[in-house]
Short mmCIF file of C-alpha atoms and ligand atoms in Angstrom, two decimals:
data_model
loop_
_atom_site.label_atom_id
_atom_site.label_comp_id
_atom_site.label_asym_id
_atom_site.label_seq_id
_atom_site.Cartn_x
_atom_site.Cartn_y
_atom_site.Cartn_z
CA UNK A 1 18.37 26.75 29.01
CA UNK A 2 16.21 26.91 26.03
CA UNK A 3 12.86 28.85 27.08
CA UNK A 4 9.83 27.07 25.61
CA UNK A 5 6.35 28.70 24.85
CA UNK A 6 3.87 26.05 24.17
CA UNK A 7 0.75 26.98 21.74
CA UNK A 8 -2.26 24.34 22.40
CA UNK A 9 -2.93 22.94 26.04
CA UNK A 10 -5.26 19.99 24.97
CA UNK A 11 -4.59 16.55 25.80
CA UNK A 12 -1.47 16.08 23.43
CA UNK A 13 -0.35 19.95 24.50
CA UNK A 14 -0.25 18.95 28.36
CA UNK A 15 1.61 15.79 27.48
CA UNK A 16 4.09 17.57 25.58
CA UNK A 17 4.06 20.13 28.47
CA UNK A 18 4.89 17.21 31.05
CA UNK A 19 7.87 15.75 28.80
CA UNK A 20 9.44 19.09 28.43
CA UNK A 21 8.98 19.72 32.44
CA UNK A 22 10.08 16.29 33.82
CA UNK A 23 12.12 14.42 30.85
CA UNK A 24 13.66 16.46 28.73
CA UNK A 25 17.20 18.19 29.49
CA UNK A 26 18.23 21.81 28.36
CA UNK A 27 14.74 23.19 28.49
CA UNK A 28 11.80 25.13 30.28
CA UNK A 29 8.45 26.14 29.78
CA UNK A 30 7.93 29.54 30.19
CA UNK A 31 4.51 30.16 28.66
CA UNK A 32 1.90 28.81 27.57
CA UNK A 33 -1.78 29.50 25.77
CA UNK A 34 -5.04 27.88 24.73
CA UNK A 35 -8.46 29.49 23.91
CA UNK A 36 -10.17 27.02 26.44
CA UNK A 37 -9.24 28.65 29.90
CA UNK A 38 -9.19 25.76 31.98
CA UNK A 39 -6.53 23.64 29.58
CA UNK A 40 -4.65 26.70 29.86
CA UNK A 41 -4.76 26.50 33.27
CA UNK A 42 -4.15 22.78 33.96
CA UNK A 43 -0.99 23.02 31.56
CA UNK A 44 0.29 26.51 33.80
CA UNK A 45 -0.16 23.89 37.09
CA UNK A 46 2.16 21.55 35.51
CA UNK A 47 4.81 23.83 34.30
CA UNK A 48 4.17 26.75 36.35
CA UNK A 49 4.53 28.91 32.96
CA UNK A 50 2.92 32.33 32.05
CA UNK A 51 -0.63 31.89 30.72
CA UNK A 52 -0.99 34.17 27.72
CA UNK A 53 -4.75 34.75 25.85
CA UNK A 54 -3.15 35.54 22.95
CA UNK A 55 -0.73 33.13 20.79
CA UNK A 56 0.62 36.00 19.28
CA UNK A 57 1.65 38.03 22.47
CA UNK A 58 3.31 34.68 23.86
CA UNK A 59 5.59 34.13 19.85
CA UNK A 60 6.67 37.69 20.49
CA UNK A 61 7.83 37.50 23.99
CA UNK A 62 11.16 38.24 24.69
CA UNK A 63 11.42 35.76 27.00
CA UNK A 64 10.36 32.87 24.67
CA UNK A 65 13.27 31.36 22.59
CA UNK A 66 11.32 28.37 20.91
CA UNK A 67 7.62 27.72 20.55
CA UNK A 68 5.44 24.19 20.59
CA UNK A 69 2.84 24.30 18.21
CA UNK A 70 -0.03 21.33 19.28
CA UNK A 71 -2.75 23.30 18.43
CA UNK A 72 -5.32 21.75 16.15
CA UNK A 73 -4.22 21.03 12.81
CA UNK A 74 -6.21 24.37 11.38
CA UNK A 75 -4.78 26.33 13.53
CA UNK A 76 -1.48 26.40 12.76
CA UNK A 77 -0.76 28.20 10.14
CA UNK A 78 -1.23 31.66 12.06
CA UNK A 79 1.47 31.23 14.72
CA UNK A 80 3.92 28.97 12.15
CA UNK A 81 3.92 32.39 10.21
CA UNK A 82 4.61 34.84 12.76
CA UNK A 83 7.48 32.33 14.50
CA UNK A 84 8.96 32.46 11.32
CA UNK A 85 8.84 36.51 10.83
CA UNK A 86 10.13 36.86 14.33
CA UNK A 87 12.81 34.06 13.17
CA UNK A 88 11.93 31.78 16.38
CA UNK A 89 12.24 27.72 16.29
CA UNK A 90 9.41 26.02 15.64
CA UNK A 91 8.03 22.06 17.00
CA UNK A 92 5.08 21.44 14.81
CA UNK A 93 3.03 18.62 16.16
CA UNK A 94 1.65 16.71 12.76
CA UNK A 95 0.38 18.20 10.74
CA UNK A 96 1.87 21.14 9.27
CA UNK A 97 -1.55 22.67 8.13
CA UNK A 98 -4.45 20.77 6.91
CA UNK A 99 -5.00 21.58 3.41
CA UNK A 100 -1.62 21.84 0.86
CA UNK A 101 -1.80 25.19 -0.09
CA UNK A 102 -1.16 26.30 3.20
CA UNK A 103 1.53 24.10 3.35
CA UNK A 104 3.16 25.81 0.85
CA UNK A 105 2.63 29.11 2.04
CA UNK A 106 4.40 28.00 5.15
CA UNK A 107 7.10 26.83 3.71
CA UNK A 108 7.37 29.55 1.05
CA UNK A 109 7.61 31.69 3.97
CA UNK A 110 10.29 29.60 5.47
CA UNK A 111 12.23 29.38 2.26
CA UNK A 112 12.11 33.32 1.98
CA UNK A 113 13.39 33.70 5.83
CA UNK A 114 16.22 31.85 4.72
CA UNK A 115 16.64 29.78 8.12
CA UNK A 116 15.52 26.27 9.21
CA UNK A 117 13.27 27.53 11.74
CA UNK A 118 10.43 24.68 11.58
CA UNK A 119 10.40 20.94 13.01
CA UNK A 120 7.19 18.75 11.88
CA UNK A 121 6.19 16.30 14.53
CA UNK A 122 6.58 13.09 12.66
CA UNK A 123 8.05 11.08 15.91
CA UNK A 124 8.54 7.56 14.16
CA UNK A 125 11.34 9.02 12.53
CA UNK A 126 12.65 8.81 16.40
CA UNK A 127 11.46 5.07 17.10
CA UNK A 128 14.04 2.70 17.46
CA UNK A 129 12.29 -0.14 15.29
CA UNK A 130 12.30 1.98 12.49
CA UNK A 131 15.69 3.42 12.91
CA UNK A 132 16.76 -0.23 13.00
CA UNK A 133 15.48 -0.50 9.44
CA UNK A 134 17.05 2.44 8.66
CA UNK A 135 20.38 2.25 9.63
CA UNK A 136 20.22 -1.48 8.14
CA UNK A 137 19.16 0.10 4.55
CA UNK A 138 21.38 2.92 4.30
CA UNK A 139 24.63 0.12 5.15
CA UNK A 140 23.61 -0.62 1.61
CA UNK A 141 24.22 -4.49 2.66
CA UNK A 142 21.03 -5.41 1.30
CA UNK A 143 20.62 -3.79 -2.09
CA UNK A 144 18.26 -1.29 -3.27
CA UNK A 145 14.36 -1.49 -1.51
CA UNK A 146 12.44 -2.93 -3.40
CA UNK A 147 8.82 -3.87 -1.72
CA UNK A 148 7.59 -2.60 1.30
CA UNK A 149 4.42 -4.42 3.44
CA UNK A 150 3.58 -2.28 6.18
CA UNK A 151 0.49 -2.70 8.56
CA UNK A 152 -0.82 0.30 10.18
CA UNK A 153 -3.61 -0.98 12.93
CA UNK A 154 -5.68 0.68 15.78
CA UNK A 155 -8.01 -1.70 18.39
CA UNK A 156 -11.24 0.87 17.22
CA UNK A 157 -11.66 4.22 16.57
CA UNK A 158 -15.02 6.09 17.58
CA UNK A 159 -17.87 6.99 15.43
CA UNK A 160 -16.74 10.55 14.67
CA UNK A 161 -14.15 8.94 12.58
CA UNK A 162 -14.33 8.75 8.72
CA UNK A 163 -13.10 7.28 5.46
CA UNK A 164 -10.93 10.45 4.71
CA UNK A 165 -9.27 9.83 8.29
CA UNK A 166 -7.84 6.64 7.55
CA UNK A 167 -5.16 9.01 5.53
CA UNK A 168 -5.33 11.85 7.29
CA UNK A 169 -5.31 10.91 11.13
CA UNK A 170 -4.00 7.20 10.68
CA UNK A 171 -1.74 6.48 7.33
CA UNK A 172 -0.11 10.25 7.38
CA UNK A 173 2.46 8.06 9.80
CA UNK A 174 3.49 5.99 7.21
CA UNK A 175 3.70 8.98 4.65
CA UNK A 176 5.89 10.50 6.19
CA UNK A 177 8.31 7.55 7.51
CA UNK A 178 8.43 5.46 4.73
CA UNK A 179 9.51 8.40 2.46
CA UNK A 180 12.50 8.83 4.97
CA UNK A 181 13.46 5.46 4.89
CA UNK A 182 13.06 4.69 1.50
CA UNK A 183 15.05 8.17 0.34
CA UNK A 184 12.33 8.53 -1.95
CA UNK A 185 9.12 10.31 -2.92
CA UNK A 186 6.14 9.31 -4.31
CA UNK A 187 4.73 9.37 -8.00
CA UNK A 188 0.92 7.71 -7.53
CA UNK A 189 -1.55 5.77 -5.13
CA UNK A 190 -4.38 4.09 -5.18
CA UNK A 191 -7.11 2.61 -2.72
CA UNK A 192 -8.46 -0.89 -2.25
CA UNK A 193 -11.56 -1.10 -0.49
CA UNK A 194 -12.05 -4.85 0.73
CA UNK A 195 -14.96 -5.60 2.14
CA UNK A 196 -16.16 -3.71 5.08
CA UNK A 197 -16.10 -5.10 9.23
CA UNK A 198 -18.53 -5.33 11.19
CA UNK A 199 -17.44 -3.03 13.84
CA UNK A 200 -17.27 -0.07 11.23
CA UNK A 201 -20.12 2.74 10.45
CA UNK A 202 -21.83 4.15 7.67
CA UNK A 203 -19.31 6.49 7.38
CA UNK A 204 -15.90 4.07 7.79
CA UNK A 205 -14.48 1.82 4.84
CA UNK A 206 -12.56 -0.35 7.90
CA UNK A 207 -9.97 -1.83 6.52
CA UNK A 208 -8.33 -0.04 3.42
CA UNK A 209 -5.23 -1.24 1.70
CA UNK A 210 -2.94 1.77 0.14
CA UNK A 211 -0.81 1.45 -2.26
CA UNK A 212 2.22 4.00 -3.02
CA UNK A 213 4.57 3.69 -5.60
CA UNK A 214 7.89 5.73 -5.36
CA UNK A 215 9.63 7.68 -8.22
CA UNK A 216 12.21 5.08 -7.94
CA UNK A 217 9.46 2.42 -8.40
CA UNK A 218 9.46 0.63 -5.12
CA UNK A 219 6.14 -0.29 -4.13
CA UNK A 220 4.20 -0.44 -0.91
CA UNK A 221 1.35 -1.27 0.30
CA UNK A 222 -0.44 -0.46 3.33
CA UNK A 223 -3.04 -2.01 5.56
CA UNK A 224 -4.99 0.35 7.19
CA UNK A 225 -7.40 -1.26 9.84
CA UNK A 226 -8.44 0.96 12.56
CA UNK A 227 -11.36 -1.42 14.42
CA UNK A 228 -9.09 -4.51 14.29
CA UNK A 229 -9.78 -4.99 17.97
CA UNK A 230 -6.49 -7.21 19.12
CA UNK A 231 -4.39 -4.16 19.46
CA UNK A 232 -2.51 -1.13 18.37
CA UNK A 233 -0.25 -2.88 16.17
CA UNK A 234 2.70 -1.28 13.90
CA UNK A 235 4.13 -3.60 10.77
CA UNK A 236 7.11 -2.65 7.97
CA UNK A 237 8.43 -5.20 6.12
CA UNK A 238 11.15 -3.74 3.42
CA UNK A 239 11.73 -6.42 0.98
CA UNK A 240 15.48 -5.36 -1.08
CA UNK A 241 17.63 -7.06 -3.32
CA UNK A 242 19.84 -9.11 -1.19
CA UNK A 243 17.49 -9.83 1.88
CA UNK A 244 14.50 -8.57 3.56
CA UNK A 245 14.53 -6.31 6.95
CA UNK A 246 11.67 -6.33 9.22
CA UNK A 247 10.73 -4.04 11.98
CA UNK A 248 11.12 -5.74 15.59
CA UNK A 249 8.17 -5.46 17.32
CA UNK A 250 7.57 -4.19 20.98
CA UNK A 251 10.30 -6.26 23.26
CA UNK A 252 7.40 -7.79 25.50
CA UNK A 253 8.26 -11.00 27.47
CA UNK A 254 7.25 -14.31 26.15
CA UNK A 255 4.91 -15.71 28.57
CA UNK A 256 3.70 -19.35 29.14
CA UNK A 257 0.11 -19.90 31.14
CA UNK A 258 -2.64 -22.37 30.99
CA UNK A 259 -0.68 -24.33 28.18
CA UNK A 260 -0.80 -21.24 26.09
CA UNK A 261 2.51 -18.80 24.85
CA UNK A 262 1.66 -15.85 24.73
CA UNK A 263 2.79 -11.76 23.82
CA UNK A 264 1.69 -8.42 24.57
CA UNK A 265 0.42 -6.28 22.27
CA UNK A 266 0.29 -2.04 22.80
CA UNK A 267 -3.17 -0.91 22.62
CA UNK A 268 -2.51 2.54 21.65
CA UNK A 269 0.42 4.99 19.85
CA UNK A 270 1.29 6.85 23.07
CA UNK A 271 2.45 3.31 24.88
CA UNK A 272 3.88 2.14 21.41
CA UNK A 273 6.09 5.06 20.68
CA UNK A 274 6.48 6.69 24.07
CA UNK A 275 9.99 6.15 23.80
CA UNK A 276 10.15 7.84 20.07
CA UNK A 277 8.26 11.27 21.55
CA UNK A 278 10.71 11.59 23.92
CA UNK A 279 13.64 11.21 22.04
CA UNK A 280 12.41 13.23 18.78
CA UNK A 281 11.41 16.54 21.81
CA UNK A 282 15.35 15.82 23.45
CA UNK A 283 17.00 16.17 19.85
CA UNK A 284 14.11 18.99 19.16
CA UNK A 285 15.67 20.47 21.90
CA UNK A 286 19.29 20.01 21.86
CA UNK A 287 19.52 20.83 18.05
CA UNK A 288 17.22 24.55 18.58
CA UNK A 289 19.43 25.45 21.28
CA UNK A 290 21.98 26.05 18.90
CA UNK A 291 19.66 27.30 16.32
CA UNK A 292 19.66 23.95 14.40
CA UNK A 293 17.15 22.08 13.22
CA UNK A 294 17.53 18.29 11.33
CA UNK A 295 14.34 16.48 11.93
CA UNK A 296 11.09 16.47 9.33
CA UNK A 297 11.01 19.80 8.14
CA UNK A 298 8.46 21.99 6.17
CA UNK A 299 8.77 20.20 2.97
CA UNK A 300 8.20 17.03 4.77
CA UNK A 301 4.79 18.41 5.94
CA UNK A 302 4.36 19.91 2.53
CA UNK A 303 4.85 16.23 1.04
CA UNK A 304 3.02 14.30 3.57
CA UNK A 305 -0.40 16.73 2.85
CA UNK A 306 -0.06 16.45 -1.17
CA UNK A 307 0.49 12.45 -0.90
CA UNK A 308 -2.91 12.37 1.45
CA UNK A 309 -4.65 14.81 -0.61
CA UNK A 310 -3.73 11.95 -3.59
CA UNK A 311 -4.64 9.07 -1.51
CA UNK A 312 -7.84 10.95 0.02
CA UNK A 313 -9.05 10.89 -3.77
CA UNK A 314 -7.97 7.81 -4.41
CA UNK A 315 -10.35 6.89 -1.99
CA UNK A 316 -13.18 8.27 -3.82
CA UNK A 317 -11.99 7.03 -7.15
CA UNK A 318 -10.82 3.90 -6.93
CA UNK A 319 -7.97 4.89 -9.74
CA UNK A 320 -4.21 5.51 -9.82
CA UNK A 321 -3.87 8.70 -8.96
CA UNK A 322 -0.88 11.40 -9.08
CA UNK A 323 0.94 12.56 -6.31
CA UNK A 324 1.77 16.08 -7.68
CA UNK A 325 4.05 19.06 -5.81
CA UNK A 326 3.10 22.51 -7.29
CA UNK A 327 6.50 23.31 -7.09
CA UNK A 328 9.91 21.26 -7.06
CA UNK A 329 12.07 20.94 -3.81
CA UNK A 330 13.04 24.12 -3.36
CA UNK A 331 17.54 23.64 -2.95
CA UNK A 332 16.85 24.96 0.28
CA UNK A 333 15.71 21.77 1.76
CA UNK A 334 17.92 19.57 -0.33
C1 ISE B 1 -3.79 9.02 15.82
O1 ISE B 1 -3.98 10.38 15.63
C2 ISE B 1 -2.36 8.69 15.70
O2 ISE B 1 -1.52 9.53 15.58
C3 ISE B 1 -2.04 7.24 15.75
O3 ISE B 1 -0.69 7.00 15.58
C4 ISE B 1 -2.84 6.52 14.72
O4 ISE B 1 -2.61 5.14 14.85
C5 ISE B 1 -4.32 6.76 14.88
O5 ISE B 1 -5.03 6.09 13.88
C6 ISE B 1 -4.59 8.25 14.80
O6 ISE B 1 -5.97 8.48 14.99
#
């Protein structure tokens, strides 16, 4: 049994908490810690775990094998760093850190402890629609990529949300999973900023269409619309040279009322990629018990925060810009 300590008892921390209680095989939550008492407390009644004040006191426990990070983004550098001195495995929820540079430290540190200790919690690497896709272009059946149209869109977001969020928050998704499927990583990006809805705020361009282009050259573009209203709704098209693959969608029954035919739509991620949470924490799981781990790693997070710190100013700029690595892949992660 592979004893869990879980960092961050917010809304995404319980629900984490939850799946690794009542889904997920092999494992047990044995600790857990958040400054706010009370989410401490709620995520203790649901896993019966020791609450610990301090994050470090819970990484060094001898009991704890593994640790959860789901901590806000800024907070995760601290505890990555110490998990990795004390050589313990690491789930990340996304992101790795918020700005690049600690990134890098992160996985500098990683690189220099010489062990795969850290998982980043990119879960549509898990979904099945994707891993459709996947499977489909590595058969090689198809050719090389050579497009990709993806649509990346939310029902509304609330007024605390902002331009720069659109990468961060929303478009870090696709990032991070179209770099996986397409084998590839990215040279330059650039923003489009159409013209603006009328459910969006001062602060919100709503919608935004990104554009990446790989080092291989394939291009994609990405619709970002986070107050389309209709639904939480999930598009990848991957145009290659013999044939084009498209994501399914949802399996929802077809239904037929009131001379109308008609589909459901998800309305948010947690519905839409329930499924891929659970089985990214299972192989989480399975793979740290023996000391493994094969999902995003480090250098994924590393990537994904250098390609939204180049799309974040492509925002402002309304130019091509660079996605640039201050280092190169270190062999380590190759
Ligand atoms: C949210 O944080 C997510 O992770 C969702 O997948 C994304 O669609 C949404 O825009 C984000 O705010």
């Amino acid at each position: 049994m592979l004893k869990v300590g879980v960092i961050g008892c917010g809304g995404m921390g319980r629900d984490h908490i939850d799946r690794l209680t009542n889904k997920i095989q092999g494992v047990e939550v044995v600790a857990v810690s958040d400054p706010v008492a009370d989410n401490a407390k709620l995520a203790a009644a649901i896993c019966g775990g020791k609450i610990y004040e301090d994050a470090n006191a819970l990484i060094e426990a001898q009991d704890v094998d593994a640790i959860f990070v789901v901590s806000p983004g800024f907070a995760h550098k601290e505890p990555l760093l110490k998990a990795i001195e004390l050589g313990k495995r690491v789930f990340c929820e996304k992101p790795l850190a918020t700005t690049a540079m600690d990134c890098l430290e992160i996985v500098n540190a990683e690189v220099k402890a010489g062990k795969h200790l850290i998982q980043t919690g990119f879960m549509r690497r898990y979904d099945k629609g994707y891993c459709q896709v996947k499977e489909a272009l590595d058969s090689g059946m198809y050719g090389e990529p050579l497009m990709l149209h993806c649509t990346h869109r939310n029902p509304e977001v609330g007024e605390n949300y902002t331009t720069p969020m659109a990468v961060h928050d929303t478009a870090i998704h696709e990032i991070d999973v179209l770099h996986w499927l397409t084998d590839d990583e990215y040279e330059s990006v650039q923003v489009i900023m159409p013209r603006v809805t009328k459910y969006s705020h001062g602060k919100l361009n709503d919608p935004q269409i990104m554009l990446l282009r790989t080092k291989k050259g394939i291009c994609i573009d990405v619709e970002v619309f986070v107050n389309c209203k209709f639904g939480y709704d999930i598009q990848c098209e991957v145009v290659c040279e013999d044939g084009s693959i498209k994501m399914a969608e949802p399996a929802y029954p077809d239904v037929r009322r009131d001379a109308k035919l008609s589909t459901t739509i998800d309305t948010d991620c947690f519905v839409r990629f329930k499924d891929a949470y659970d089985v990214e924490v299972q192989d989480w799981a399975d793979k740290a018990k023996d000391g493994v781990i094969t999902g995003p790693n480090a250098w994924d997070g590393y990537l994904a925060a250098v390609t939204a710190d180049a799309l974040v100013k492509a925002q402002e700029t309304g130019q091509i810009e660079p996605v640039v690595t201050a280092v190169e892949k270190p062999d380590f992660y190759k």
